[in-house]
Short mmCIF file of C-alpha atoms and ligand atoms in Angstrom, two decimals:
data_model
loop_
_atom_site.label_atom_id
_atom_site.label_comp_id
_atom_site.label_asym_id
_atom_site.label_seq_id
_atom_site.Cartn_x
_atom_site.Cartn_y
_atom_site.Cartn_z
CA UNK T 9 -15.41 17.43 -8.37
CA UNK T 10 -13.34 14.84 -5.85
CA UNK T 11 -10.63 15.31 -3.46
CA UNK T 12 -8.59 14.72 -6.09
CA UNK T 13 -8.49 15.80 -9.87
CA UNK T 14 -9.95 13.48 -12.36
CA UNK T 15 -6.57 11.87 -14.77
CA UNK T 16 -7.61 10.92 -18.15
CA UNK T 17 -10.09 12.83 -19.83
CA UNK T 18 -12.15 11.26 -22.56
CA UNK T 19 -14.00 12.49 -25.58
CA UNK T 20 -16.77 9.77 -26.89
CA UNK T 21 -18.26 10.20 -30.47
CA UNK T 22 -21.36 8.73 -29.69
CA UNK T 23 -23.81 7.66 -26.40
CA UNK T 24 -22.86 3.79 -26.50
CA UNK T 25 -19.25 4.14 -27.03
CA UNK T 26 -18.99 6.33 -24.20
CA UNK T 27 -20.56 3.89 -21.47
CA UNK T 28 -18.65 1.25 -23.57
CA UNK T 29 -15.85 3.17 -22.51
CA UNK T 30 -16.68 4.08 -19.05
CA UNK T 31 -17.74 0.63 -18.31
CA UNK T 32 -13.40 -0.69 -19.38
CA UNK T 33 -11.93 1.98 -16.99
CA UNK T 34 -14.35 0.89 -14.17
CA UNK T 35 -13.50 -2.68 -14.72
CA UNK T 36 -9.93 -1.27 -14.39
CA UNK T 37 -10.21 0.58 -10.89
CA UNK T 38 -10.94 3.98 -12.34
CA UNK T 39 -13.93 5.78 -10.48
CA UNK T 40 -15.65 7.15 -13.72
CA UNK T 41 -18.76 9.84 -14.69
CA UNK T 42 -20.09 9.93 -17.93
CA UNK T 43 -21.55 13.10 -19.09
CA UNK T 44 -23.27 13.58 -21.75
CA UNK T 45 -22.02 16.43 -23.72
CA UNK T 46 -20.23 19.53 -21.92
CA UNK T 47 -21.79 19.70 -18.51
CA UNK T 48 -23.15 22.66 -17.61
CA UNK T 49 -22.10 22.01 -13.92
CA UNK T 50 -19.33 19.96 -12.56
CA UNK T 51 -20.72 16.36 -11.36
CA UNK T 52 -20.05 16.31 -7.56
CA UNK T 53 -18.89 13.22 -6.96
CA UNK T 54 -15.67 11.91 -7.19
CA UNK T 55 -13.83 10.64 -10.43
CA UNK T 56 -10.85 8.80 -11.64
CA UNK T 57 -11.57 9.43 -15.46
CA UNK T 58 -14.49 11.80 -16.86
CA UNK T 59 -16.15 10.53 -20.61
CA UNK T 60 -17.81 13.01 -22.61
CA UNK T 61 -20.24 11.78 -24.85
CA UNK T 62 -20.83 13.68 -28.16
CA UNK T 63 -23.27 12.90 -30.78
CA UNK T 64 -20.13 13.44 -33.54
CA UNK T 65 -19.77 10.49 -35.38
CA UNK T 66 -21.46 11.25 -38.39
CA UNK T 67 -22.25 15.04 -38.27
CA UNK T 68 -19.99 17.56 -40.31
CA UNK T 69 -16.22 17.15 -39.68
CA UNK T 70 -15.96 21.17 -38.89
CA UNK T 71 -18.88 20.47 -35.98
CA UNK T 72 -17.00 17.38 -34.63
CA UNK T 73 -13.95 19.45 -34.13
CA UNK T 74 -15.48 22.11 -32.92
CA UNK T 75 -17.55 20.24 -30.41
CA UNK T 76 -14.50 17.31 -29.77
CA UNK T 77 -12.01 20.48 -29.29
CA UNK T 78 -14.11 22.38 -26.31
CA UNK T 79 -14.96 18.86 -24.59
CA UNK T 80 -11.27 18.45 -25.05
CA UNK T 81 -10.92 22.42 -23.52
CA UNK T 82 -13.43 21.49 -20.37
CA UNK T 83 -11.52 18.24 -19.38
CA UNK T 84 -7.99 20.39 -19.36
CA UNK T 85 -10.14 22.33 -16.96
CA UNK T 86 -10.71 19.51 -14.74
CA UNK T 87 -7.18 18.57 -14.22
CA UNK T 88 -7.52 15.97 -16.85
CA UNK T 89 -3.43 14.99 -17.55
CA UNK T 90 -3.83 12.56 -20.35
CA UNK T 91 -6.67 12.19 -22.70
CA UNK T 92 -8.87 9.64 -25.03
CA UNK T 93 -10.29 10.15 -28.09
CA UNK T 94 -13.34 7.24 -27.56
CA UNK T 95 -14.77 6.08 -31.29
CA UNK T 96 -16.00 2.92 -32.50
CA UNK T 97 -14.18 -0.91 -32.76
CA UNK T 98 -15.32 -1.02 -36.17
CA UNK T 99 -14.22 2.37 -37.18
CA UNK T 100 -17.58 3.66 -38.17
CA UNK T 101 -16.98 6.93 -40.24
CA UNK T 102 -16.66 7.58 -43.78
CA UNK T 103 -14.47 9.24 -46.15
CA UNK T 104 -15.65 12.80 -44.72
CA UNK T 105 -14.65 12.05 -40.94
CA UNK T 106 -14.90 11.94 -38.48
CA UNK T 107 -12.03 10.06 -36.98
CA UNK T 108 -9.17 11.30 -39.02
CA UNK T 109 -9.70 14.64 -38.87
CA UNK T 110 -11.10 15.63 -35.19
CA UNK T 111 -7.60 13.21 -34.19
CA UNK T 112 -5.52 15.81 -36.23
CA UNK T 113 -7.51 18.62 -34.11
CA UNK T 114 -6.65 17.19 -30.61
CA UNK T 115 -3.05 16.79 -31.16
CA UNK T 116 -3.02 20.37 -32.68
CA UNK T 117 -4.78 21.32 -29.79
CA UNK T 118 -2.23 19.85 -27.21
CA UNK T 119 0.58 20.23 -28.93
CA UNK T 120 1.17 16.62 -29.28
CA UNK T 121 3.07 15.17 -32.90
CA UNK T 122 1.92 11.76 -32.45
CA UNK T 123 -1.08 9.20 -31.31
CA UNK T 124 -2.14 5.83 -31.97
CA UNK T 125 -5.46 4.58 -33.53
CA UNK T 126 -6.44 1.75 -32.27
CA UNK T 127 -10.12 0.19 -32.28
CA UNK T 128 -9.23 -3.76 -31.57
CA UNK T 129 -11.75 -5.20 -28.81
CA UNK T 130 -10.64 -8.64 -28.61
CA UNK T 131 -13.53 -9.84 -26.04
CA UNK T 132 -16.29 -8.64 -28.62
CA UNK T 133 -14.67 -10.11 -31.78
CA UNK T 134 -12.23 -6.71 -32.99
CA UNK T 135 -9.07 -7.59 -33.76
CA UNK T 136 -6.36 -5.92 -35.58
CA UNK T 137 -3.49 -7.80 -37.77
CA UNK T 138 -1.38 -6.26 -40.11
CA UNK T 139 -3.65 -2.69 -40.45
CA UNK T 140 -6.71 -5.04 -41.39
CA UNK T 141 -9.39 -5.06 -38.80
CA UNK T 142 -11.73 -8.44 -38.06
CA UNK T 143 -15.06 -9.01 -36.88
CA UNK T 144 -14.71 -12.01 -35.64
CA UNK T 145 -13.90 -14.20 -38.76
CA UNK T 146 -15.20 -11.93 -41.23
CA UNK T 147 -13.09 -9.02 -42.72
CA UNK T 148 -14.33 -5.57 -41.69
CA UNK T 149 -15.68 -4.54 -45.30
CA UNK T 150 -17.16 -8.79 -44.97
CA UNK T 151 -18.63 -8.24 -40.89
CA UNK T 152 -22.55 -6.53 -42.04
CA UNK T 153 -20.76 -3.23 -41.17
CA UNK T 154 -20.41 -3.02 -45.15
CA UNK T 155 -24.24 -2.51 -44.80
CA UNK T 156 -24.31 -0.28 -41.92
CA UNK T 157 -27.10 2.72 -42.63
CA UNK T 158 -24.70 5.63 -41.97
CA UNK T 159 -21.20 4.55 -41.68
CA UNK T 160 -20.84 1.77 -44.43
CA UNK T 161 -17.12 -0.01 -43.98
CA UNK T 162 -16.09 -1.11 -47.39
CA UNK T 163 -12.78 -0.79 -46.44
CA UNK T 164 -10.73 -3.43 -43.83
CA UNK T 165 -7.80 -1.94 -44.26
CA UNK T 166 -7.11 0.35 -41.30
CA UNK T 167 -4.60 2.59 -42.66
CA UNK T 168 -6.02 3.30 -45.98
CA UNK T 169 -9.86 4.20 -44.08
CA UNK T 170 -7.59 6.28 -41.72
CA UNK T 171 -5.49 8.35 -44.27
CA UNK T 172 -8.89 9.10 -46.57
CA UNK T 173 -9.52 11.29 -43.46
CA UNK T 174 -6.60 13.17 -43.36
CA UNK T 175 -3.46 14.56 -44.42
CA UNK T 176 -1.54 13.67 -42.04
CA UNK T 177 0.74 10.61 -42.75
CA UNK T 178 -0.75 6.97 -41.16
CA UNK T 179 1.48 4.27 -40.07
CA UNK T 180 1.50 0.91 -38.98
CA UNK T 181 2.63 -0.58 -35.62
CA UNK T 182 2.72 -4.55 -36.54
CA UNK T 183 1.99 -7.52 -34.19
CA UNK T 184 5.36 -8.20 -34.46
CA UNK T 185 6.68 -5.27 -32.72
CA UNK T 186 3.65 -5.48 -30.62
CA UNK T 187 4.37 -8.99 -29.90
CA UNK T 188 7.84 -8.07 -28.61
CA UNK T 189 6.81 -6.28 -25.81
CA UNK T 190 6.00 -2.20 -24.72
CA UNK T 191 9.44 -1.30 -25.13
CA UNK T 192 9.56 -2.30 -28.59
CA UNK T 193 6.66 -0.64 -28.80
CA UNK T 194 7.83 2.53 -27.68
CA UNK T 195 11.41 2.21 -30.50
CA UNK T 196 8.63 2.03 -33.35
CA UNK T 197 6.66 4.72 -32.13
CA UNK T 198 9.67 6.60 -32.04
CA UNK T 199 10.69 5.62 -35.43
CA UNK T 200 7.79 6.27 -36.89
CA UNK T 201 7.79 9.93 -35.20
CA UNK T 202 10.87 10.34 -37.44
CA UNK T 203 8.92 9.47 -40.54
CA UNK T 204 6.70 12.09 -39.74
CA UNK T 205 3.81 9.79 -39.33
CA UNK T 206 1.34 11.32 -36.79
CA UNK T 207 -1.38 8.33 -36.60
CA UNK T 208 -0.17 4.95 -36.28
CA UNK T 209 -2.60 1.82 -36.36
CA UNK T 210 -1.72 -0.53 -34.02
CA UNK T 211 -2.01 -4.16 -34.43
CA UNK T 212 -3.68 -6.25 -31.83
CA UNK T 213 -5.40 -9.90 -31.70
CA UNK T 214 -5.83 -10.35 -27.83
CA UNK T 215 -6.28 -8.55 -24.45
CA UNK T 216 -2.39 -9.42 -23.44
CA UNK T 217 -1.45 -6.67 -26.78
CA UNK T 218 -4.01 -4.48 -25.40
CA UNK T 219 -2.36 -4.07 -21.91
CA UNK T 220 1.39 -4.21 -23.22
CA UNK T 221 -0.12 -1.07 -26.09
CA UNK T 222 -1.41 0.49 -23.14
CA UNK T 223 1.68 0.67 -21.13
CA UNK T 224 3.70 1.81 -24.66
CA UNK T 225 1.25 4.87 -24.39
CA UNK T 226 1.85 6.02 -20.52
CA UNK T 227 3.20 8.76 -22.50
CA UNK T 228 1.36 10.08 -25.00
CA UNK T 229 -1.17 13.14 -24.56
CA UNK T 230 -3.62 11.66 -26.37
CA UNK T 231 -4.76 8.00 -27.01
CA UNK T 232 -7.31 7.16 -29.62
CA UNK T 233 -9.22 3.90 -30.63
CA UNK T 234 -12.12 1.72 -29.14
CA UNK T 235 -12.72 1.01 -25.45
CA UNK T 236 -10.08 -2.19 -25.62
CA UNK T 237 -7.22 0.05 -25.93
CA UNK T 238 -8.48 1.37 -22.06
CA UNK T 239 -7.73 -1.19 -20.95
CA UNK T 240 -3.91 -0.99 -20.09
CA UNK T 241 -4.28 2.44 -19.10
CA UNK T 242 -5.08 2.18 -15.64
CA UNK T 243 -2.16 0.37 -14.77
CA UNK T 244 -0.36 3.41 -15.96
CA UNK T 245 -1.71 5.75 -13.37
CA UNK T 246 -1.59 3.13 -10.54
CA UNK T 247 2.71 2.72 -11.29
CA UNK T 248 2.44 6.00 -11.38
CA UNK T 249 0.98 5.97 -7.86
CA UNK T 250 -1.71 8.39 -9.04
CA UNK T 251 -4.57 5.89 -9.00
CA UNK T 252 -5.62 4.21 -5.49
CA UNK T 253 -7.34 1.57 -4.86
CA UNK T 254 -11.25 2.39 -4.43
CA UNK T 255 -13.48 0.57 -2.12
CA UNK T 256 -16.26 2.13 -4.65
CA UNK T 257 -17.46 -0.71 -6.19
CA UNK T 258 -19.76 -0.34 -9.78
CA UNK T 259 -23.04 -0.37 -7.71
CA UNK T 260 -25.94 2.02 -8.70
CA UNK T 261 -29.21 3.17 -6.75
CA UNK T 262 -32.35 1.09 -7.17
CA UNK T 263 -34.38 2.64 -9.32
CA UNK T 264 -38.08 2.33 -9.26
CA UNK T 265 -40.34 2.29 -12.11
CA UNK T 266 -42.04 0.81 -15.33
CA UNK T 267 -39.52 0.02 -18.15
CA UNK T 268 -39.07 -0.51 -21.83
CA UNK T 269 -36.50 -1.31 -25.04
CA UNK T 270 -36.55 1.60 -27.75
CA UNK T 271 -34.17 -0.33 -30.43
CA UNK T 272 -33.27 1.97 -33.29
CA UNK T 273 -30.20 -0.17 -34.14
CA UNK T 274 -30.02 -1.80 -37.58
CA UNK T 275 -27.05 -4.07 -36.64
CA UNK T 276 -27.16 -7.67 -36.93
CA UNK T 277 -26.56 -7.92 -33.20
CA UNK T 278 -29.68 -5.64 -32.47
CA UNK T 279 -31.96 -7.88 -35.51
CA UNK T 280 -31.53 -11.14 -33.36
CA UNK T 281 -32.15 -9.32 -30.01
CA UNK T 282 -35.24 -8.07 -31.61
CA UNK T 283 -36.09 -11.29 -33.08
CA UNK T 284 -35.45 -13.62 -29.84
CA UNK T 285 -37.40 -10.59 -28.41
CA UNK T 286 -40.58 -10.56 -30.33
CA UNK T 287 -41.13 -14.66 -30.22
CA UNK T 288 -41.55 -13.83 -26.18
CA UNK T 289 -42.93 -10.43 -25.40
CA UNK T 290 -45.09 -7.60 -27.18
CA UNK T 291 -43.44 -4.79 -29.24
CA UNK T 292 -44.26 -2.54 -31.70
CA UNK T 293 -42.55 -1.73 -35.22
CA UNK T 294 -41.64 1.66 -36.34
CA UNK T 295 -42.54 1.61 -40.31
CA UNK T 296 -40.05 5.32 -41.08
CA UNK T 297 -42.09 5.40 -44.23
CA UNK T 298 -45.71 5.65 -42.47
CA UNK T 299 -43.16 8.30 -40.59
CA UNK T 300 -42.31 10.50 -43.38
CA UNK T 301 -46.26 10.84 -44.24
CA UNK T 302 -46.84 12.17 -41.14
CA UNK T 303 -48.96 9.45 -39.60
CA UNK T 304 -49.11 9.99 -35.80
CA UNK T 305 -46.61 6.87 -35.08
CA UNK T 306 -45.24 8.19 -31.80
CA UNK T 307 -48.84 8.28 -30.53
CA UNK T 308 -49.78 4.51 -31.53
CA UNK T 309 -46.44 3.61 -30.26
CA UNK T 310 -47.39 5.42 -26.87
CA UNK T 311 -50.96 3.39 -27.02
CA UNK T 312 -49.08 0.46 -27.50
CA UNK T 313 -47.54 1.00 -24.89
CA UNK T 314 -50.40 2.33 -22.60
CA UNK T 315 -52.16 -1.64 -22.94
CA UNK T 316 -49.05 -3.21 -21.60
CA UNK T 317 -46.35 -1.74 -19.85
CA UNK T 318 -48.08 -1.63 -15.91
CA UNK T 319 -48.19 -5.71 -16.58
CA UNK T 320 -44.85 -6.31 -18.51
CA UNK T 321 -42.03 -4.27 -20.22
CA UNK T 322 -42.58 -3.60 -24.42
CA UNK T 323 -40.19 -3.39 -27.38
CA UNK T 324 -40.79 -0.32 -29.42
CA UNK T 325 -38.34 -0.86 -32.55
CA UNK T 326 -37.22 0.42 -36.10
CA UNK T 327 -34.71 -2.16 -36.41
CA UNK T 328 -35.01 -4.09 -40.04
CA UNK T 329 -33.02 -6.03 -41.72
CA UNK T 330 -30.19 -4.03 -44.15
CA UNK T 331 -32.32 -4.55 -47.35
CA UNK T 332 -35.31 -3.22 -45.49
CA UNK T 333 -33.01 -0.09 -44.44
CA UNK T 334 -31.93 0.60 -47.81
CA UNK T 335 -35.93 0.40 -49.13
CA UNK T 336 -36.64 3.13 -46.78
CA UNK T 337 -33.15 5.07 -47.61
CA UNK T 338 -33.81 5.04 -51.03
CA UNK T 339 -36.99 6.57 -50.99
CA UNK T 340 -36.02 8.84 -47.96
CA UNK T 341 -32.42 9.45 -48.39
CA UNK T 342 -30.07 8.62 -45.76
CA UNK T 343 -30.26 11.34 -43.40
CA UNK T 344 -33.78 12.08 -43.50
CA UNK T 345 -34.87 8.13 -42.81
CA UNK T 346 -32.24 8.12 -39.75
CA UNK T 347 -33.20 11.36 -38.34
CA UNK T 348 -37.11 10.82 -38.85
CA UNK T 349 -36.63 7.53 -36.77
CA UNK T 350 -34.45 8.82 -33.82
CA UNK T 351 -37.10 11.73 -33.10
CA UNK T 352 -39.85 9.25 -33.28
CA UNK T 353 -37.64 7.20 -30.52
CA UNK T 354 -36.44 10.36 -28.26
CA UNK T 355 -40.64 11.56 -28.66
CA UNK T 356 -41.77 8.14 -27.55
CA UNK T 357 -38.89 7.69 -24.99
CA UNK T 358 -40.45 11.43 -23.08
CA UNK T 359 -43.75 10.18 -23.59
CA UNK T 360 -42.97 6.77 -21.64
CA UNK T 361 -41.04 8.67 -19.10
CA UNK T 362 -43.81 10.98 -17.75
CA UNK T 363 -45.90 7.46 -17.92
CA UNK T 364 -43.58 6.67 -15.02
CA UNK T 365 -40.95 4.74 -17.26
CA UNK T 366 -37.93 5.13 -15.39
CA UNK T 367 -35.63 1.76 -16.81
CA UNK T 368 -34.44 2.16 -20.53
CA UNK T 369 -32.85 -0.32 -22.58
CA UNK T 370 -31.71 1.46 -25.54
CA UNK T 371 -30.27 -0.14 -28.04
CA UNK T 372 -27.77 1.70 -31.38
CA UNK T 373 -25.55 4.30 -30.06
CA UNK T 374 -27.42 7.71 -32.36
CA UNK T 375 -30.78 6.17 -30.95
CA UNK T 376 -28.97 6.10 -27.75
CA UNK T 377 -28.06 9.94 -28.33
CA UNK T 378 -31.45 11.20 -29.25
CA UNK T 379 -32.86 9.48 -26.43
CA UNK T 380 -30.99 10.44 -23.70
CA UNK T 381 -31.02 13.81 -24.83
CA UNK T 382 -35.10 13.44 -25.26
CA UNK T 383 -35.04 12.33 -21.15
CA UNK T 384 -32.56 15.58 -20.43
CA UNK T 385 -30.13 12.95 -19.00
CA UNK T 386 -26.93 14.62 -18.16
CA UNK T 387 -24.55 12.55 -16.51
CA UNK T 388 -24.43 9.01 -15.34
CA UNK T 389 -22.66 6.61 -12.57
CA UNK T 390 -21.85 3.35 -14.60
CA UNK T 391 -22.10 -0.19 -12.51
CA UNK T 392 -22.27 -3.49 -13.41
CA UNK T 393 -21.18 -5.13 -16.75
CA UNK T 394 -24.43 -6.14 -18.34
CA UNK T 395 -22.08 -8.33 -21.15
CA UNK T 396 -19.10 -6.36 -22.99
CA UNK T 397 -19.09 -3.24 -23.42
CA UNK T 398 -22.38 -2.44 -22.34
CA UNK T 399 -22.87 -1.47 -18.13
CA UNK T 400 -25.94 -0.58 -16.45
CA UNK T 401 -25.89 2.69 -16.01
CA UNK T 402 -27.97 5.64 -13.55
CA UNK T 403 -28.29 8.96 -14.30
CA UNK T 404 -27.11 11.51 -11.26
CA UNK T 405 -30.23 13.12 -10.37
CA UNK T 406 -32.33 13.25 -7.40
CA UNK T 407 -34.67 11.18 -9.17
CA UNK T 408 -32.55 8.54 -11.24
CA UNK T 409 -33.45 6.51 -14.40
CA UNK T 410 -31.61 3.14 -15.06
CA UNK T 411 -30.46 3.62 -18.42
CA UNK T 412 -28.77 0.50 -20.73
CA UNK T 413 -27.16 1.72 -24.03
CA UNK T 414 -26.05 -0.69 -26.18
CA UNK T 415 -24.18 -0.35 -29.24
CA UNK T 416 -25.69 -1.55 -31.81
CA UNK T 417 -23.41 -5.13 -32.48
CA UNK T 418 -23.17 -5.90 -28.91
CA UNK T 419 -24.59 -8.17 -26.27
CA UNK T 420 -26.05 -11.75 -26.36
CA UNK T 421 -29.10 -12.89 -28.43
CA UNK T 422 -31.16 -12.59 -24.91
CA UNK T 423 -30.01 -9.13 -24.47
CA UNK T 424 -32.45 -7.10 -23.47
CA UNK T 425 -34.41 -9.55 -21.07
CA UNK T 426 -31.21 -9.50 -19.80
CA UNK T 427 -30.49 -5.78 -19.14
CA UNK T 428 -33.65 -5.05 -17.74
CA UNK T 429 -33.02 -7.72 -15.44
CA UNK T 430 -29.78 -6.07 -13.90
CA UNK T 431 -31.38 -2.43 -14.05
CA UNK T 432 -34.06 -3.63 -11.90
CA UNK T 433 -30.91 -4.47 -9.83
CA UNK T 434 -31.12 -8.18 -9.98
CA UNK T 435 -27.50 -8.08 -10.49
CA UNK T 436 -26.43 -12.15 -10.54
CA UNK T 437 -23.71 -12.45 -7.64
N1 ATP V 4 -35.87 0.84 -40.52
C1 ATP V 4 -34.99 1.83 -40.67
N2 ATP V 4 -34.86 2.46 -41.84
C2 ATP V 4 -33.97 3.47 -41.99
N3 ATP V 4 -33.16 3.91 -41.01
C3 ATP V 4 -33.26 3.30 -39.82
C4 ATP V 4 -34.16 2.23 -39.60
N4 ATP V 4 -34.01 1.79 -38.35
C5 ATP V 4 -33.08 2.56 -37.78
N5 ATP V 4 -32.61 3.47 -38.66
C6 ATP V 4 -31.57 4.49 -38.42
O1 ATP V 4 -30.32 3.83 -38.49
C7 ATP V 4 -29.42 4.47 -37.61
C8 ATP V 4 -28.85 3.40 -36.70
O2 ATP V 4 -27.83 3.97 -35.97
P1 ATP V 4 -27.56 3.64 -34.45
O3 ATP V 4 -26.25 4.28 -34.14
O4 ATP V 4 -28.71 3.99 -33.60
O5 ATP V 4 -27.44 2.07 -34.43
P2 ATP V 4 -26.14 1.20 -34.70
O6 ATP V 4 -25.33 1.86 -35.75
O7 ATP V 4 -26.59 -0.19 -34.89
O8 ATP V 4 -25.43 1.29 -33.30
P3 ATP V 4 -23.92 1.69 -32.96
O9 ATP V 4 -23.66 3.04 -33.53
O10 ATP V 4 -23.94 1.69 -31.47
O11 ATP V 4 -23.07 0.62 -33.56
C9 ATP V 4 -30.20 5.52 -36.84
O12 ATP V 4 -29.99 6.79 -37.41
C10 ATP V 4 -31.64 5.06 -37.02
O13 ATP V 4 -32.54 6.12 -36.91
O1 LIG V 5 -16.67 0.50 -29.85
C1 LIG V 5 -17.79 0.05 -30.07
O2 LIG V 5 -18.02 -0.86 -30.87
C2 LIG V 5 -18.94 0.72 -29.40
O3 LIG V 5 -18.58 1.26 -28.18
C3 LIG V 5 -19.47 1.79 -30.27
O4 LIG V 5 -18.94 2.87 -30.28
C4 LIG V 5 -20.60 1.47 -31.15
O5 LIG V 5 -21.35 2.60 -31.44
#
């Protein structure tokens, strides 16, 4: 793999999170490859940090922990020291996992009696105070994410979400100890060890809590939360004198080719990218219903596509607004609507890709899944910050696709102008 062994090994629950994730610990020194699930070969180039992203937010909690447990196996492999449990800064999951219960697996695993849980990500609106966790002024359970199609969060409160998941006890590090600094930190966590609490939430409302939780957690085999909490974790490993300066800069390949923007997000975020999208450029709507008769969708899509993408770049989109979503759930059921829609995407993503489509903007982190997996991606070199928490990625092959996944409630209204703009490499300086 490198000269020297990778350090933190993460596990990502979904294809968005993971780059979200990958894209922190670059911005914090770390050389960092993203593979997407269990490689089958060891990435030959050198790394800091290695994310595995998994497609196990919202299957069944026994797959999750299988699948979280031998990603957790290969990274120990690898030389991985300390590790990161990668889900999402609005806690997507529901009363049936998956957070709770592959967390309880890992520590098992590495004979660890205590993590935190921790999805604040101040720079994109997640904050934490008192257990209760904000999207920007809204409550969790008040953000949209109440609405979301598969994770619904009716819940704000942290700690009760968290303990539904498992029977482990759940604490509660406040801002007040977190306010006090890492050493204070480190008292409660050690207090709360004694309570036999094995999850804590930890409060957090800005970037400055972020870096002093991270340093509070130079110890612990396993971290857990969203990206934010990365982000006082290289620090760690450079005090430790384990991480060196790198000249290796987030730069990617140029990669050559006709591109696109597959959105099957249903996010608020993702309904005004489409919007500002559609008063500009040509796309084409996914209806899941005309779907589930069996109408040959992927093909229009594809002959859509054929009329315009050698002059400009099309949107090819399910995305509809949550009433819209819960029309097509209720006649499809949940499952059925959301997997009918992501095959569509991954079909029309291969058939774009042998039309010489080589730049993806993706956008919803299961779309992001079923498309990557559709284009046999499987591992990428993250560069630039596109806006937070989404990087331009490349994949590692001989013959490289620029790749953008974006989770579903990120990036600006202008989004995905934007990202193809930087993974045609017209990176602003
Ligand atoms: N019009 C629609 N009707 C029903 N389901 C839809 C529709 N559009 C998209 N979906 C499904 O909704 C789900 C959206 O999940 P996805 O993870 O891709 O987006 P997201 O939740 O917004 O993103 P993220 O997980 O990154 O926050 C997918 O399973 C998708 O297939
Ligand atoms: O943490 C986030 O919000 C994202 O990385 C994500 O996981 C959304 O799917």
């Amino acid at each position: 793999m490198s000269q020297s062994k990778p350090l933190l090994g993460c596990i990502a629950d979904d294809f968005t999170g993971a780059t979200d994730l990958a894209n922190m610990l670059v911005r914090g020194g770390m050389r960092t490859v993203q593979t997407i699930g269990i490689p089958a070969e060891i990435p030959s180039v050198a790394a800091d940090a290695l994310v595995i992203a998994l497609k196990s937010r919202t299957i069944p909690a026994a797959e999750a922990i299988e699948q979280s447990l031998a990603a957790l196996r290969w990274l120990q492999q690898q030389g991985c020291t300390q590790f990161f449990f990668k889900y999402c800064s609005t806690f997507d999951s529901t009363d049936a996992g998956n957070i709770g219960q592959v967390t309880d697996a890992l520590l098992k695993e590495l004979g660890a009696d205590f993590t935190i849980a921790c999805p604040a990500f101040p720079e994109n609106g997640r904050t934490i105070y008192r257990g209760y966790l904000f999207v920007a002024d809204a409550l969790l359970n008040e953000s949209g994410m109440e609405n979301h199609p598969l994770t619904p969060m009716t819940d704000a409160s942290l700690v009760r979400v968290l303990q539904r998941q498992t029977e482990s006890k759940v604490g509660l590090v406040r801002y007040d100890t977190v306010a006090k600094g890492a050493a204070a930190i480190e008292e409660r966590f050690t207090a709360l060890r004694g309570e036999g609490v094995k999850m804590a939430i930890t409060d957090a409302v800005s970037d400055k809590d972020l870096f002093t939780l991270g340093e509070a957690c130079a110890g612990l085999k396993l971290i857990t939360g969203g990206s934010g909490i990365a982000l006082g974790l290289p620090e760690n490993f450079r005090r430790a004198g384990l991480l060196h300066a790198s000249a290796e800069a987030a730069q990617l390949p140029k990669v050559n080719g006709l591109s696109v923007v597959l959105a099957g997000s249903a996010s608020k975020a993702t309904n005004a990218q489409v919007a500002e999208w559609n008063a500009k450029h040509p796309s084409y709507r996914i209806d899941p219903l005309a779907l589930a008769r069996g109408e040959k969708i992927v093909d229009q899509a594809l002959a859509f596509a054929d009329q315009h993408i050698k002059q400009e770049p099309v949107l090819i989109y399910a995305t509809a607004t949550p009433d819209e979503v819960k029309a097509v759930q209720k006649e499809l059921g949940v499952a059925k609507a959301g997997h009918l829609v992501e095959q569509a995407l991954a079909d029309i993503a291969a058939g774009l890709h042998q039309r010489g489509v080589r730049q993806f903007v993706v956008a919803g982190g299961e779309t992001s899944g079923a498309v990557v997996q559709a284009l046999n991606v499987r591992a990428l070199r993250i560069g630039p910050q596109i806006d937070p928490g989404v990087p331009a990625t490349a994949t590692l092959d001989a013959e490289p696709i620029a790749l953008a996944l974006k989770s579903g409630n990120f990036g600006s209204v202008d989004f995905f102008e934007k990202a193809l703009r930087y993974l045609d490499g017209k990176v602003p300086a």
